[in-house]
XYZ file of C-alpha atoms in Angstrom:
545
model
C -3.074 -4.367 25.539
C -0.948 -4.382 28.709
C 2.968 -5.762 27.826
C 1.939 -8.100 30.837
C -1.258 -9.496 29.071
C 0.890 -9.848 26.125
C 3.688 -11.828 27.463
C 1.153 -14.030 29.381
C -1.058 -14.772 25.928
C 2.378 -16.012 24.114
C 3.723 -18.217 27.260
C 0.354 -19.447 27.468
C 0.618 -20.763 24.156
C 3.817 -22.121 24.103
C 3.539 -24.140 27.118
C 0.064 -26.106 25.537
C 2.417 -26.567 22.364
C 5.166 -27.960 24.229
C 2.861 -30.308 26.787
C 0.824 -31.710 23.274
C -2.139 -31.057 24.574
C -5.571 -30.088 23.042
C -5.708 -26.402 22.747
C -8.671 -24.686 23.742
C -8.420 -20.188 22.280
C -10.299 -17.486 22.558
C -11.604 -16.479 26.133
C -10.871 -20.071 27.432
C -13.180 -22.843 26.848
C -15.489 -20.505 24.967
C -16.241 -18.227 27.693
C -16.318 -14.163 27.408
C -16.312 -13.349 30.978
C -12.385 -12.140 30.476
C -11.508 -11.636 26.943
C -8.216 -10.820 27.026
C -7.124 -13.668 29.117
C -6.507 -16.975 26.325
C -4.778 -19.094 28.388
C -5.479 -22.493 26.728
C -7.034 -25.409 28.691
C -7.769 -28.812 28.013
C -10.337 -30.633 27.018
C -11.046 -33.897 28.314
C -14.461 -34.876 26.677
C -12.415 -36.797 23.821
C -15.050 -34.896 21.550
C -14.555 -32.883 18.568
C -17.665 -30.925 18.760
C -17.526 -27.324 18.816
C -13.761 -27.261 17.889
C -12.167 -26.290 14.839
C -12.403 -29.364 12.234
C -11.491 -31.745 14.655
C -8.460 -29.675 15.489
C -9.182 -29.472 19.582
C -9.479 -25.687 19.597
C -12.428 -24.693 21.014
C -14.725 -22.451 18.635
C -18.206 -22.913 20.832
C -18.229 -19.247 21.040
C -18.712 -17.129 18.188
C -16.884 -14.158 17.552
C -16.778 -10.945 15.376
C -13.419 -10.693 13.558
C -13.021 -6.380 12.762
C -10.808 -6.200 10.058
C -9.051 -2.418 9.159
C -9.093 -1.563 5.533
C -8.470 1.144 3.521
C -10.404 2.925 0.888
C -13.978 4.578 0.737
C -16.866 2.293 1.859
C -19.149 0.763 -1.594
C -22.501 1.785 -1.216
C -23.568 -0.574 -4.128
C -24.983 -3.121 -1.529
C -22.380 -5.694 -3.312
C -20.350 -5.761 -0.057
C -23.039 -6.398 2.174
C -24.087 -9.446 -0.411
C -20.830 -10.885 -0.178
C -20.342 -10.558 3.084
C -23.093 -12.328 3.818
C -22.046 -15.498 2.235
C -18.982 -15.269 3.588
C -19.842 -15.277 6.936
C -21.868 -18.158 6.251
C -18.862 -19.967 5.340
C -16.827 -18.445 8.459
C -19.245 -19.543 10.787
C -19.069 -22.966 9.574
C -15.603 -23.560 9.683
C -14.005 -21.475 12.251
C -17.653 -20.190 14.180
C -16.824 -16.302 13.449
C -17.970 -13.866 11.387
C -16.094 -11.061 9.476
C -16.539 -7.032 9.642
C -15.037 -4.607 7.957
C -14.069 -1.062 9.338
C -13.005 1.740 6.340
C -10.586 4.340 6.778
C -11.461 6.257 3.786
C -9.023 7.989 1.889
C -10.130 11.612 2.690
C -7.307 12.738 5.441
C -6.474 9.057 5.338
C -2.793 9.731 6.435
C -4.030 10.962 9.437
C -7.379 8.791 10.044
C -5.431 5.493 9.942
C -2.969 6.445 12.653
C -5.052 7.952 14.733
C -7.563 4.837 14.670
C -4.361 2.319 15.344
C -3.357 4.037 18.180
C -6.958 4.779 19.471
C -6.907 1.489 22.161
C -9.677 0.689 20.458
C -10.809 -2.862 21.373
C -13.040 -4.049 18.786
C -10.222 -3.950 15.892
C -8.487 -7.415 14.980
C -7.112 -7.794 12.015
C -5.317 -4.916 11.094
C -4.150 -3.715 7.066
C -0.951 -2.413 6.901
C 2.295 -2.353 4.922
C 5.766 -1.048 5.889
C 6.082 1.627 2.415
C 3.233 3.259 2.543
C 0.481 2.501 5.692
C 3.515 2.921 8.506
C 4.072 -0.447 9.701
C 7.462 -0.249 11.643
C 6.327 2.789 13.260
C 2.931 1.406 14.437
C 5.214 -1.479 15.767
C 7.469 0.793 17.511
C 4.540 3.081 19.031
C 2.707 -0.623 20.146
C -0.494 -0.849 18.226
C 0.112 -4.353 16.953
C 0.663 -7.569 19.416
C 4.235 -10.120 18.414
C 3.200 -12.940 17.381
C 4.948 -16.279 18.420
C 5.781 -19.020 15.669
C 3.930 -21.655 17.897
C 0.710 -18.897 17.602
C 1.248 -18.533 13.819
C 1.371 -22.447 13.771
C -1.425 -23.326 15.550
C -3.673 -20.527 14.404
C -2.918 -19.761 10.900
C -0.701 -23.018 9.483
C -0.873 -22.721 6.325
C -0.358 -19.286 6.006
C 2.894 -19.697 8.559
C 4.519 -22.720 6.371
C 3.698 -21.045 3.206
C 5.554 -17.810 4.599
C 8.367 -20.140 6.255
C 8.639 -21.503 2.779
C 9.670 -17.879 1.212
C 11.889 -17.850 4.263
C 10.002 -13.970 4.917
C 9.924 -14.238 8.456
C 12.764 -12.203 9.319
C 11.645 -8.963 7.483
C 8.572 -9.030 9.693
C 10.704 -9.002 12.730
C 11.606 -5.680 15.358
C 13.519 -7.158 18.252
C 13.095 -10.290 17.150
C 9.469 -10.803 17.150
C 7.326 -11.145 14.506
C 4.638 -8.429 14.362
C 3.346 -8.726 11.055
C 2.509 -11.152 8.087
C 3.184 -10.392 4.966
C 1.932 -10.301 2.004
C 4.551 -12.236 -0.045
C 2.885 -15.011 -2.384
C 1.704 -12.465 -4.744
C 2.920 -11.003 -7.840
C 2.411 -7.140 -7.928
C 4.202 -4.040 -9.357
C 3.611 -1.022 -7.224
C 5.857 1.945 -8.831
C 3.784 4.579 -9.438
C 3.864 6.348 -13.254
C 1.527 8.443 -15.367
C -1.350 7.153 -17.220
C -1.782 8.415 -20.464
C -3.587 8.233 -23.904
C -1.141 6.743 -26.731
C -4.122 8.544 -29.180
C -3.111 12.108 -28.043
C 0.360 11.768 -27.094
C 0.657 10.420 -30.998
C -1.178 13.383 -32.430
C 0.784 15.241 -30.302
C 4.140 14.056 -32.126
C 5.606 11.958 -29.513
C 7.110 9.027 -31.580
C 4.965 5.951 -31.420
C 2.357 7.909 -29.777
C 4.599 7.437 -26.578
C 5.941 9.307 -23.214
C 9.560 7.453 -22.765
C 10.644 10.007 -20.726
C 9.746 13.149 -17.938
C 9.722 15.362 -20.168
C 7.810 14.472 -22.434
C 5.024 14.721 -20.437
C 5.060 18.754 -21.062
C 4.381 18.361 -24.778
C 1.519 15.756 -24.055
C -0.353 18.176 -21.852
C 0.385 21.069 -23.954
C -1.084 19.363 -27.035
C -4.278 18.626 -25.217
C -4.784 22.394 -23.207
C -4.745 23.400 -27.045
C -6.362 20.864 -29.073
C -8.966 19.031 -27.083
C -12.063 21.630 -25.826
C -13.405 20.794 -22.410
C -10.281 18.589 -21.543
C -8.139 19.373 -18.525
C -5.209 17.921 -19.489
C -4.275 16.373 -16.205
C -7.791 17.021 -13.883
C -5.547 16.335 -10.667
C -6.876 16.305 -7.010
C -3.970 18.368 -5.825
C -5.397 18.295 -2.521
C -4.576 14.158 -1.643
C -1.532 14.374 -3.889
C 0.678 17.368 -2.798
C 3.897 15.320 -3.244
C 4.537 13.282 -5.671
C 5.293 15.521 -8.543
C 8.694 17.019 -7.458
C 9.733 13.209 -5.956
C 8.788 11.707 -9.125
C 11.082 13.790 -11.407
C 13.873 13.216 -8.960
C 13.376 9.845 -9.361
C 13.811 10.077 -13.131
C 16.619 12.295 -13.798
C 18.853 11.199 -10.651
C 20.038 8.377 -8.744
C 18.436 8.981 -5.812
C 16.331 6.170 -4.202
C 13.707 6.317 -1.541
C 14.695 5.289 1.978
C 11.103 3.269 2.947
C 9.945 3.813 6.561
C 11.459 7.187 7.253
C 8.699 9.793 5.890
C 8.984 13.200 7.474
C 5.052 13.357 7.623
C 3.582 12.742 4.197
C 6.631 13.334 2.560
C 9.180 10.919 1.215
C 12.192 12.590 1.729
C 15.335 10.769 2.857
C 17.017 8.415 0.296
C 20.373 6.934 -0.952
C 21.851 6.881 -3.826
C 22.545 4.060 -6.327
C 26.178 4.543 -6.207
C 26.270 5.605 -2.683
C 23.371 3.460 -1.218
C 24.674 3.198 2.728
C 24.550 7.100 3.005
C 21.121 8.932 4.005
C 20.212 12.662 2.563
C 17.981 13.948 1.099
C 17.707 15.428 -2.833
C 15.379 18.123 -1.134
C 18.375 19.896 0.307
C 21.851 18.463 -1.003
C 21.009 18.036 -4.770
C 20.201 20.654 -8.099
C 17.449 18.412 -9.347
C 14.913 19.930 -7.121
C 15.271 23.295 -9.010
C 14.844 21.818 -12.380
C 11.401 20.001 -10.952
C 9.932 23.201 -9.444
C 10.680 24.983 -12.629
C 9.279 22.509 -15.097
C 5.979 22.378 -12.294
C 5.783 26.343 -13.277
C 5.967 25.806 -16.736
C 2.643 23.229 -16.417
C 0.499 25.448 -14.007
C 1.712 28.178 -16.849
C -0.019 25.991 -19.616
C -2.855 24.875 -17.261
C -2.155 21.097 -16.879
C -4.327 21.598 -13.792
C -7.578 23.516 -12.968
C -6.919 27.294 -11.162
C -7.221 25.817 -7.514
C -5.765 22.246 -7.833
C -5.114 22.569 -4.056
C -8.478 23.016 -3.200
C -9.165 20.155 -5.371
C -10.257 16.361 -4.593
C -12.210 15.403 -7.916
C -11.571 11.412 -9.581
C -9.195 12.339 -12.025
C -9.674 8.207 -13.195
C -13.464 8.914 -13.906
C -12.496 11.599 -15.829
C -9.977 9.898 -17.898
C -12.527 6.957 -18.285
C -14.952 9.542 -19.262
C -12.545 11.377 -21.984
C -12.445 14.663 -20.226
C -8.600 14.358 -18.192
C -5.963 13.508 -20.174
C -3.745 11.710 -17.723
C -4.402 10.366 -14.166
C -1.406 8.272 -12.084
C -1.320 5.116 -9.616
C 0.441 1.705 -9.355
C 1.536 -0.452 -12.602
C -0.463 -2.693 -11.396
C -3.520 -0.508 -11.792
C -2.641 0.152 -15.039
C -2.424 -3.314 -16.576
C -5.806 -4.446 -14.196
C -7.890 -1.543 -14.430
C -7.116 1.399 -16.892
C -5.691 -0.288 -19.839
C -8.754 -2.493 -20.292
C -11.289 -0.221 -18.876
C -10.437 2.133 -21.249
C -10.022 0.023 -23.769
C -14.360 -0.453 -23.378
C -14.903 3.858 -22.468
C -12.634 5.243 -24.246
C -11.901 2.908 -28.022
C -9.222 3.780 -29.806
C -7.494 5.768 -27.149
C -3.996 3.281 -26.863
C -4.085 3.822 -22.975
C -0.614 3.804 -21.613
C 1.894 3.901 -18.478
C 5.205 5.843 -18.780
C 6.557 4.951 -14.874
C 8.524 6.985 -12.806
C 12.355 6.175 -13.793
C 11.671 4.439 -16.602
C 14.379 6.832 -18.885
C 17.163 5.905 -15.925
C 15.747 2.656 -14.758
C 15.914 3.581 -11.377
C 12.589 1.533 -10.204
C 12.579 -1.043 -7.525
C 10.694 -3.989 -7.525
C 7.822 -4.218 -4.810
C 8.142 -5.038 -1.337
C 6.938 -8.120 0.256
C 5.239 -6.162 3.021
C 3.661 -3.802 0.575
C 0.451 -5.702 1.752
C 1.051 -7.003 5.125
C -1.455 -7.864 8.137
C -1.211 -7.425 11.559
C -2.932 -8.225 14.962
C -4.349 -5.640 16.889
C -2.334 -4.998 20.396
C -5.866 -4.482 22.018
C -7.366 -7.711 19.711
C -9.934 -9.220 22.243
C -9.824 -12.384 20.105
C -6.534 -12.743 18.288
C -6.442 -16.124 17.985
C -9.566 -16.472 16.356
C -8.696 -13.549 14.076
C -5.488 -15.597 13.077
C -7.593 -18.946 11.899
C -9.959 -16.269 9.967
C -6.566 -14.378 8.343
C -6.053 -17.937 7.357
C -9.038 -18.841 5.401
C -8.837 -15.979 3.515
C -6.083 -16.358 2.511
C -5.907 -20.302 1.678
C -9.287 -21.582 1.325
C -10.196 -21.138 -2.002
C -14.180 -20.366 -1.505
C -13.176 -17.810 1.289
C -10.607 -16.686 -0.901
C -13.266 -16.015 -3.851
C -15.567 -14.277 -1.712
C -13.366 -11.761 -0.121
C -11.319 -10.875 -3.312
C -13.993 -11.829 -6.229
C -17.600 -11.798 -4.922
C -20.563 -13.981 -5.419
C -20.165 -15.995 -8.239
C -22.924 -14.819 -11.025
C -23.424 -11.676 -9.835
C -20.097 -10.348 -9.027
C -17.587 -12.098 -11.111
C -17.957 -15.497 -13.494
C -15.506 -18.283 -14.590
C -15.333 -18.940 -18.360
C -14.753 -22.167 -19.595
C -11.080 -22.504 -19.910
C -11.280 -21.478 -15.925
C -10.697 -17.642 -15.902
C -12.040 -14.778 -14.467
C -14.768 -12.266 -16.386
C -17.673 -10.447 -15.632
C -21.524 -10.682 -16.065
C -22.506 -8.483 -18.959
C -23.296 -4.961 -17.971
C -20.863 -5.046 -15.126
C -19.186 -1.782 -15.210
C -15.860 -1.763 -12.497
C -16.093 1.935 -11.752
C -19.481 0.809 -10.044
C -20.201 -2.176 -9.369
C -16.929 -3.325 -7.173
C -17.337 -5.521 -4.133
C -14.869 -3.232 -2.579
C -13.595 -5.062 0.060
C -9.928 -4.058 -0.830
C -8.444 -7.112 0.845
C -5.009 -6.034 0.151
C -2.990 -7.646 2.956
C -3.267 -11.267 2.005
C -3.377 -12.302 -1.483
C -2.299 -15.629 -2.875
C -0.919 -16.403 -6.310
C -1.890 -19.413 -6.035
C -5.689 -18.902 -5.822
C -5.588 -16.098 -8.383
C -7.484 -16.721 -10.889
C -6.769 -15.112 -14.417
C -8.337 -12.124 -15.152
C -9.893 -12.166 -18.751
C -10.555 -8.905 -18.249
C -6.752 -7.684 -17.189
C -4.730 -6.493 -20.604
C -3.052 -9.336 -22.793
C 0.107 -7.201 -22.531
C 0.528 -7.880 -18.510
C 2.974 -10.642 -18.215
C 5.052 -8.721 -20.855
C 5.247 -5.658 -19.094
C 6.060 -7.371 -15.383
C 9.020 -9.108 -17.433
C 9.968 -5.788 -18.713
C 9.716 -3.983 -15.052
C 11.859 -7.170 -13.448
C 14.545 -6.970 -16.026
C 15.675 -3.334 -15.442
C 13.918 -3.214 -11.590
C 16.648 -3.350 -8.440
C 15.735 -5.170 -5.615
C 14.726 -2.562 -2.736
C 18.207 -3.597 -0.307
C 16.799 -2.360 3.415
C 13.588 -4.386 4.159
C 15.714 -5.181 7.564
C 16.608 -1.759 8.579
C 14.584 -0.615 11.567
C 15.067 3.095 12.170
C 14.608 4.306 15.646
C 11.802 7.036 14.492
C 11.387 7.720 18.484
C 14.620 9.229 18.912
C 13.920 11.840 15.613
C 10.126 12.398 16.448
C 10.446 16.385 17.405
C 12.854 17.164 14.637
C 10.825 14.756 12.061
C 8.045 16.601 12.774
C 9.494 20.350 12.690
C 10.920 19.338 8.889
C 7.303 18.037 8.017
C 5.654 21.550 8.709
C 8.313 22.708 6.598
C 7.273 20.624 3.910
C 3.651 21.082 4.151
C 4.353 24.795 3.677
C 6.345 24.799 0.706
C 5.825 21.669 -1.464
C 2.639 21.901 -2.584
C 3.091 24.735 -3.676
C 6.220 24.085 -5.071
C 4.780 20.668 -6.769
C 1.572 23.064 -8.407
C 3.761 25.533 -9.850
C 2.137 28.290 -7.812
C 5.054 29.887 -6.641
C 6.958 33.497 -9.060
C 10.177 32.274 -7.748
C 10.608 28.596 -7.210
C 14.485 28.737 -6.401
C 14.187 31.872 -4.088
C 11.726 29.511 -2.153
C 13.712 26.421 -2.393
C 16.549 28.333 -0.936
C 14.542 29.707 1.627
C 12.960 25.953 2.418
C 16.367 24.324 3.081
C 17.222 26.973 5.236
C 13.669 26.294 7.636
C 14.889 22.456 7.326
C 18.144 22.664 8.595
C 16.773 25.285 11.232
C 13.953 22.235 11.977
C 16.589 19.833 12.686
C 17.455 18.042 9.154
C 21.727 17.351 10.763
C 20.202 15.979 13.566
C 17.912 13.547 11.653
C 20.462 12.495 8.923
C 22.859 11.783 11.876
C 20.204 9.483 13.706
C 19.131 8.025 10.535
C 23.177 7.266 9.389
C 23.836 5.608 12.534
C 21.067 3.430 12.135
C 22.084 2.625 8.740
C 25.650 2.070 9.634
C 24.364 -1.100 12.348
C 22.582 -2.224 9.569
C 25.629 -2.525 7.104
C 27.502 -3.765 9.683
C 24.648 -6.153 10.400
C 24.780 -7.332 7.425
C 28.299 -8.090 6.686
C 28.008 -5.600 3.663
């Protein structure tokens, strides 16, 4: 999408808003002859038909909403069932139909860029999030189109007063235009932690049977390497999770705190500090705890925590610990209260499944981010409009709502008398999932209670928002374009080193440590920090701190 074709498509809809006439979307008066011209026109047949609920925007011609999401395509047919119905219920109220494109999580890093910045013209609705799926930098690099209030009004109005409401706007904003919704009327904890199994870790002498800090995680695994035949204690797929390991025990025996949208590559690596939090580094190269990390990740490869060639790896560690023979497997809070807790509760009886979270000895967890989920408009959208009134029904209209998050009703999911949310018998989640991972517009307010979710959730989000900080830089736009060379050198650094590092695979972790910082600061790491502290020192000033 030309910036020309742009500017025209938002002028265009301003001036129908502002002359109060009948609006008339997607390819003008329902023709596809030009597609990317929606210049509105009006319609003077005084009739309703073919229009959107009476609304005057013409929906004569139907249209294929492609919708990005992320996560490995079912192949239990369920999607394709739902889907179905769905579009059934699309094509009656807003004459479109919904498709789904996967960017599965093999190389998924890479895949999801890669298809964003493709110019390909048949993708509308686009999942992203600004922690984790690179939504500022997609904005910066021009794969999603700005979106004008009067478009968010007219297209998607409940969705646009529900997010005026929050007064959210603003943190969807890069030069003041709004290029992304976000997903901020649902309740979600997405700090990452260690599932574990309360049995073991109590037979294993933890007190309580429980892992309250780092560290204790060494005489869980150690336990099971020697006590439970045929169980790896922690059957990790090395190969999709090369970093974590070495951030995560930062996070819990420091005050260092991730700086969101400035990844060099895969890697999380520039932060603040709690007592310090307008100055960028990085614990990678200006702090001790790194060495303590690699050595404690040398000390579990030592005891076999992980198979030979983790690295090589890509194995379900969550089957495994569903089917009693991995010890451990991590993800989101969330997943543990909605999916492991009570799924093992059925697999595994008796095994006291818990989460010990990253920070949870220091309390140095943030709550999540509002644009954790977010969604955004392709910049090559043929039919963005159109994609907007869909984006709305599925996220307001309670039987679109149902479908896209739940299923069919009696096949996929069932309401129990008091009104919640169970299962037909037999259903088993590992494998019979809809999968449509709709995670970019969820509403509280159409939730409906999960029987099957553990009784303990509300207690433990009340636990995580009492000692959680709120994340302070949802604002700060970093200028990623002026750092791109030097981000880049740093992650080939990384890539080299911290696997290996995070695996325990190297005979001399501080020799190579040493001789990582050194390649970093040779890659550019001044430079960066310097680019990075000026942006954060407009963004204090910015904001009067």
């Amino acid at each position: 999408m030309k910036k020309k074709s742009l500017v025209k498509r938002i002028l265009a809809v301003v001036l129908a808003a502002i002359t109060t006439v009948s609006l008339v979307g997607c390819g003008g008066g329902g023709s596809n002859s030009d597609t990317k011209n929606t210049s509105t026109t009006v319609k003077n047949t005084g009739s309703d038909a073919g229009s959107k609920e009476g609304t005057g925007i013409d929906t004569s011609s139907h249209e294929v909403i492609n919708m990005l999401v992320l996560g490995d395509k079912p192949t239990n047919g369920r999607l394709e069932a739902m889907l179905e119905q769905l579009n059934k219920a699309l094509t009656e109220k807003v004459n479109a139909e919904l498709k789904l494109t996967y960017v599965e999580w093999a190389d998924w890093q890479t895949q999801y860029n890669v298809q964003l910045l493709s110019g390909d013209d048949s993708l509308d609705l686009i999942t992203t999030a600004t922690d984790w799926l690179y939504a500022w930098e997609n904005t910066q690099k021009g794969a999603f189109m700005p979106l004008s209030e009067e478009m968010l009004k007219t297209y998607a109005p409940k969705t646009y007063e529900q997010v005026n409401g929050n007064g959210d706007w603003d943190i969807c904003k890069y030069n003041n235009e709004i290029y992304f919704i976000p997903e901020d009327h649902y309740t979600q904890y997405t700090n990452h932690g260690m599932f574990y199994r309360g049995d073991w870790a109590k037979e294993a002498g933890l007190a309580d049977g429980t892992v309250s800090k780092f560290d204790d995680l060494t005489a869980y695994f150690k336990y099971i390497k020697e006590n439970k035949e045929g169980v790896i204690p922690w059957d990790v797929p090395g190969k999709n999770n090369s970093g974590g390991l070495l951030g995560a025990y930062i996070q819990s025996n420091s005050d260092y705190r991730v700086l969101i949208g400035c990844n060099a590559g895969n890697y999380e690596f520039w932060c603040t500090k709690a007592d310090d939090p307008y100055t960028v580094s990085s614990p990678y190269i200006e702090d001790d705890t790194i060495y303590k990390a690699a050595d404690l990740m040398k000390q579990w490869n030592e005891i076999g925590v992980w198979r030979e060639d983790v690295l090589n790896f890509d194995g379900d560690s969550r089957e495994e610990l569903y089917a009693g023979t991995s010890g451990a497997d991590q993800h989101h809070s969330q997943t543990y209260y909605s999916q492991i807790k009570p799924n093992m509760d059925v697999k595994q009886p008796g095994s006291d499944a818990k989460m010990y979270y990253w920070g949870q000895e220091n309390k140095n967890v943030a709550k999540p981010l509002k644009t954790h989920g977010a969604a955004a408009i392709s910049a090559n959208s043929k039919h963005p409009e159109r994609a907007l009134m869909v984006y709305d029904l599925l996220r307001n209209e309670e039987e679109c709502y149902r479908y896209i998050n739940y299923g069919i009703e009696g096949t996929d999911y069932i309401i129990t008398d008091d009104g919640k949310l169970a299962y037909p018998e037999g259903w088993d989640q590992s494998t019979d999932q809809v999968g449509a991972n709709y995670w970019c517009g969820r509403n509280d307010d159409l939730e409906l209670e999960n029987s099957f979710n553990w009784s303990g959730t509300k207690d433990m989000i009340a636990g995580l928002n009492a000692v959680a900080y709120d994340y302070g830089y949802e604002n700060l736009i970093l200028d990623k374009n002026a750092i791109e060379a030097e981000q880049s050198a740093i992650a080939s650094v990384l890539s080299e080193y911290i696997p290996q590092l995070a695996y325990g695979k190297f005979d001399n972790p501080k020799e190579k440590i040493d001789e990582m910082r050194q390649k970093i600061r040779d890659a550019g790491y001044d430079t960066v920090k310097a680019s990075l502290q000026k942006n954060m020192d407009t963004f204090k000033q910015n904001s009067g701190k």
